[in-house]
XYZ file of C-alpha atoms in Angstrom:
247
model
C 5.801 -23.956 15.789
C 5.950 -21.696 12.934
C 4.693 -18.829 14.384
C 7.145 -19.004 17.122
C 9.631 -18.567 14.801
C 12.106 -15.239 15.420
C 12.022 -12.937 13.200
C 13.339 -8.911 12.963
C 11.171 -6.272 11.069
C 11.928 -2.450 10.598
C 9.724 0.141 9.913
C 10.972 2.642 6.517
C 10.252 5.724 6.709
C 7.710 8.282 4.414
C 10.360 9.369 2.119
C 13.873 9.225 4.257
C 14.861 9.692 7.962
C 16.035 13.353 9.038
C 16.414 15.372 12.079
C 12.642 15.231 12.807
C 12.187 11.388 12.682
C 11.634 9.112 15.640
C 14.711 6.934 15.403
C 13.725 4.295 17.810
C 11.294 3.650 15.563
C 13.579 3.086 13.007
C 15.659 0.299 14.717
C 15.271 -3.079 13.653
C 12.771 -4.881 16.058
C 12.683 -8.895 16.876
C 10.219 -10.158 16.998
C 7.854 -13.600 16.607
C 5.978 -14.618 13.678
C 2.779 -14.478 15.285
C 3.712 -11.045 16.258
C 2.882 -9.764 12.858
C -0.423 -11.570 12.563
C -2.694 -9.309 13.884
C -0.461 -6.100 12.077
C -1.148 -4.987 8.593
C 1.701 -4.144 6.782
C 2.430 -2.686 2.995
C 5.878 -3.987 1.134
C 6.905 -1.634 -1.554
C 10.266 -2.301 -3.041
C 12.411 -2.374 -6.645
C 12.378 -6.275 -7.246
C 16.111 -5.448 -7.838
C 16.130 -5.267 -3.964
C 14.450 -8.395 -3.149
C 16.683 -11.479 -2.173
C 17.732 -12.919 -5.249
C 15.844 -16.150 -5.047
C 12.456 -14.277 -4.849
C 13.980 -11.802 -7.691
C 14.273 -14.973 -10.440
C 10.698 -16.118 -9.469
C 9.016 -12.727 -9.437
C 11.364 -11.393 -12.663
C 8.807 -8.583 -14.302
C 6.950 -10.584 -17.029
C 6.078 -7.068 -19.019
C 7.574 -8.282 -22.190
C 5.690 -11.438 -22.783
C 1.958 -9.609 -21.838
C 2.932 -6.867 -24.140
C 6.331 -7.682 -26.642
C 6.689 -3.693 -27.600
C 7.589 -3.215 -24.055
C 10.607 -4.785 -24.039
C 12.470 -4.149 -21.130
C 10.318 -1.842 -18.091
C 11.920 2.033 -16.539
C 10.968 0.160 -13.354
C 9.849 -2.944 -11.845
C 8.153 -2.655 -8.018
C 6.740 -5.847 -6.356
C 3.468 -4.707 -3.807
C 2.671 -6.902 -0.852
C 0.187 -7.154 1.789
C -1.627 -9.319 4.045
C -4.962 -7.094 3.982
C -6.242 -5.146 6.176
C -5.706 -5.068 10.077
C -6.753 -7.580 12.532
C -8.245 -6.892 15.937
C -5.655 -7.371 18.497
C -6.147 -9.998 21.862
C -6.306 -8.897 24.926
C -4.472 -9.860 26.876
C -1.958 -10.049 24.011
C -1.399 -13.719 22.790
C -2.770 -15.182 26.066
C -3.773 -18.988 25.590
C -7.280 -18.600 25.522
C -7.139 -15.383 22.979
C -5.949 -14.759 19.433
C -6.425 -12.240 16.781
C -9.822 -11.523 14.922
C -10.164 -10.222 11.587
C -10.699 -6.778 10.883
C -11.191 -3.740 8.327
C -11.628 -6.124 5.512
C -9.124 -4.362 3.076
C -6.117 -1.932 3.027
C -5.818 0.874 0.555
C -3.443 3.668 -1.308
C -4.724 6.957 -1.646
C -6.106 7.885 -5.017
C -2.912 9.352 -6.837
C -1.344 9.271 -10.516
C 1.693 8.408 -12.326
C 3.490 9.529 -14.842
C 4.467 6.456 -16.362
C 1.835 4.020 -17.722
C 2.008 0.562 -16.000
C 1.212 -2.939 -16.321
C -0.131 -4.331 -12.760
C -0.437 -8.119 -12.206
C -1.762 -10.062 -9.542
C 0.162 -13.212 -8.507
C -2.034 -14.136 -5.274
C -4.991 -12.222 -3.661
C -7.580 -9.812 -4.467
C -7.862 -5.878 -5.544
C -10.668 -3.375 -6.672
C -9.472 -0.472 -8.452
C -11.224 2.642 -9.836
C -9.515 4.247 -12.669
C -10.626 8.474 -13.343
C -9.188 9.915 -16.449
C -6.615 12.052 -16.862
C -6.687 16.079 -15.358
C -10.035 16.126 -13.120
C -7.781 17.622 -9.890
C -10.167 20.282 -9.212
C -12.813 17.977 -8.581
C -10.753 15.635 -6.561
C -8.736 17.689 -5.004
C -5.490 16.740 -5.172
C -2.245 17.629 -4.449
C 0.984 17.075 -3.743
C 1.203 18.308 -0.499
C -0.394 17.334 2.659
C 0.082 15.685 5.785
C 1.946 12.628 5.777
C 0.191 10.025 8.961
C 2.344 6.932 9.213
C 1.597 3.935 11.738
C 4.425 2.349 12.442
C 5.641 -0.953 14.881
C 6.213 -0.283 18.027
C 6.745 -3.056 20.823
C 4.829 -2.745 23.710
C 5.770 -4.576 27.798
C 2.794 -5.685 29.509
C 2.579 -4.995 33.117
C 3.733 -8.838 33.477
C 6.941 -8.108 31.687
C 5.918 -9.769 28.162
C 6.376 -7.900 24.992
C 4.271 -7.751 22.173
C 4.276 -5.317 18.885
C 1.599 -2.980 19.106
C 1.036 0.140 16.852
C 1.907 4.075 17.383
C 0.763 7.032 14.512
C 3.817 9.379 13.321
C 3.263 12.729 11.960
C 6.044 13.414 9.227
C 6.667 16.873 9.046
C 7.897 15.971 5.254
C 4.778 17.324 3.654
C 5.725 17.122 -0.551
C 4.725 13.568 -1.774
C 6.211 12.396 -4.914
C 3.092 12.205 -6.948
C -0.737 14.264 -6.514
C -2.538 12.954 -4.023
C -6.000 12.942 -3.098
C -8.270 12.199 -0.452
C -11.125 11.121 -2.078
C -12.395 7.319 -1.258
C -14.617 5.950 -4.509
C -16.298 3.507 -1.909
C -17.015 5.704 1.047
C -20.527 7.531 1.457
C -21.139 10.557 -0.082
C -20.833 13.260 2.220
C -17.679 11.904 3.923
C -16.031 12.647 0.067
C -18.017 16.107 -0.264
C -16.140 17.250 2.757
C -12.475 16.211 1.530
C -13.088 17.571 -1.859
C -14.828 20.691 -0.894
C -18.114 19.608 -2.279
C -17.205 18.342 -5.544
C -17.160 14.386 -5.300
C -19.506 12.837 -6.304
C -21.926 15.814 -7.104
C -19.387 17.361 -10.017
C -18.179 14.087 -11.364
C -18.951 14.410 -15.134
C -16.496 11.997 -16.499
C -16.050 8.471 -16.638
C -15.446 6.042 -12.872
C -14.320 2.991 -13.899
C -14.428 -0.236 -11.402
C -12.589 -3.336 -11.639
C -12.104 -6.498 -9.772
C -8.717 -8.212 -9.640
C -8.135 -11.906 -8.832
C -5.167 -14.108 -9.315
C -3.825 -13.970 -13.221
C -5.337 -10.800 -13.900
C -2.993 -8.309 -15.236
C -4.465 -4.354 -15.893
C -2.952 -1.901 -18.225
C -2.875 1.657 -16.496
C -1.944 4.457 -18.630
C 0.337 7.048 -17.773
C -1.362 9.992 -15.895
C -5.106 8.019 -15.020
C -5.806 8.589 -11.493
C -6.543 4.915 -9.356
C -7.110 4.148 -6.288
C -6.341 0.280 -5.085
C -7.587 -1.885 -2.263
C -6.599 -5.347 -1.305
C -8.618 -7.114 0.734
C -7.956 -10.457 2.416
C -6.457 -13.036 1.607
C -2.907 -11.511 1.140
C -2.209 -10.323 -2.304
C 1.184 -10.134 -4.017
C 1.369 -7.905 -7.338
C 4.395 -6.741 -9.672
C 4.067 -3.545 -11.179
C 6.074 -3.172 -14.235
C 6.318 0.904 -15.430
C 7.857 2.934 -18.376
C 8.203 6.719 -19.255
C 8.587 6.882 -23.360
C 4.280 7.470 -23.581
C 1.757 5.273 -24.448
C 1.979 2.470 -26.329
């Protein structure tokens, strides 16, 4: 009964809709509850703009981990359900449902300028932290090609809808922070090709690996590169930043 419940979702776009973007992709779409279960799907918002009940439960605890903190620049919550499921064919027939997938979902390896506090209120991460500067040997930069998947509903040749996937290419190429393509858990030679030969064979400085579960909080400072996967179960985290330097 629950996952026949209605429900509308709409895809956001890279940075902002212009004259290039696919606006019927940008509609609001309704949709089913079970619609979404086989999707994978990344929330990224200011807690300001959450509804206000979920804003008093998930209020940015910064300044009871850490007391000099006081008050945060910013507050973003991060949610996921993991990585993507294996769609049924035929879609949501009564003999077929969804099977897991890619076990986790990921951001690019990237830096920020402010330092951050990152807590996990349900789920699971891994995160490698590389110190500050090191973009030659990554590779990184702030400009690239921007891929986006994004909802699209799809009519069977019976005449029943179901949301599906399509890839967009965003001819917005400037990110907001350096970027790189390097993958800490991938083989090898796959990250000697996107880094020109220099990961792993001219890493010289420290890779450090963590696990995250429920409760944990990490302290990122201000300009470490990370890279972050959640894997399933779905994982909710606040991510509390400042500007003013370290601590």
């Amino acid at each position: 009964e629950r996952l026949q419940r209605p429900v509308e979702v709409t895809n956001m776009p890279f940075l902002k809709i212009d004259e290039d973007s696919p606006l019927q992709h940008f509609a609001p779409v309704q949709c089913r509850l079970q619609d979404l279960v086989p999707l994978s799907f990344y929330l990224s918002h200011d807690t300001y703009s959450l509804p206000e009940d979920m804003q008093r439960d998930l209020h940015p605890q910064a300044s009871k981990i850490m007391q000099g903190w006081k008050y945060p620049n910013s507050s973003r919550i991060w949610m996921t359900n993991g990585g993507p499921w294996r769609l049924p064919y035929p879609a949501w027939s009564p003999e077929s449902v969804p099977e897991p997938g890619h076990p986790m979902i990921y951001s690019c390896m990237h830096c920020d300028r402010m330092e951050n506090l990152h807590s996990i209120i349900a789920g699971e991460k891994r995160v490698v932290l590389v110190p500050p500067g090191q973009k030659d040997v990554i590779k990184a930069t702030r400009y690239a090609e921007q891929r986006q998947w994004l909802v699209a509903p799809v009519t069977t040749a019976q005449g029943c809808t179901y949301l599906s996937s399509t890839l967009f290419t965003s001819k917005q190429s400037e990110c907001t922070s350096d970027q790189s393509a390097v993958h800490p858990l991938k083989p090898p030679e796959v990250n000697r090709q996107v880094s020109g030969g220099q990961w792993p064979d001219k890493v010289d400085f420290p890779v450090s690996v963590g696990h995250l579960k429920k409760g944990d909080t990490l302290y990122i400072p201000a300009y470490h590169w990370h890279w972050v996967a959640t894997t399933t179960p779905p994982t909710l985290s606040p991510e509390a930043g400042r500007a003013d330097g370290p601590l």
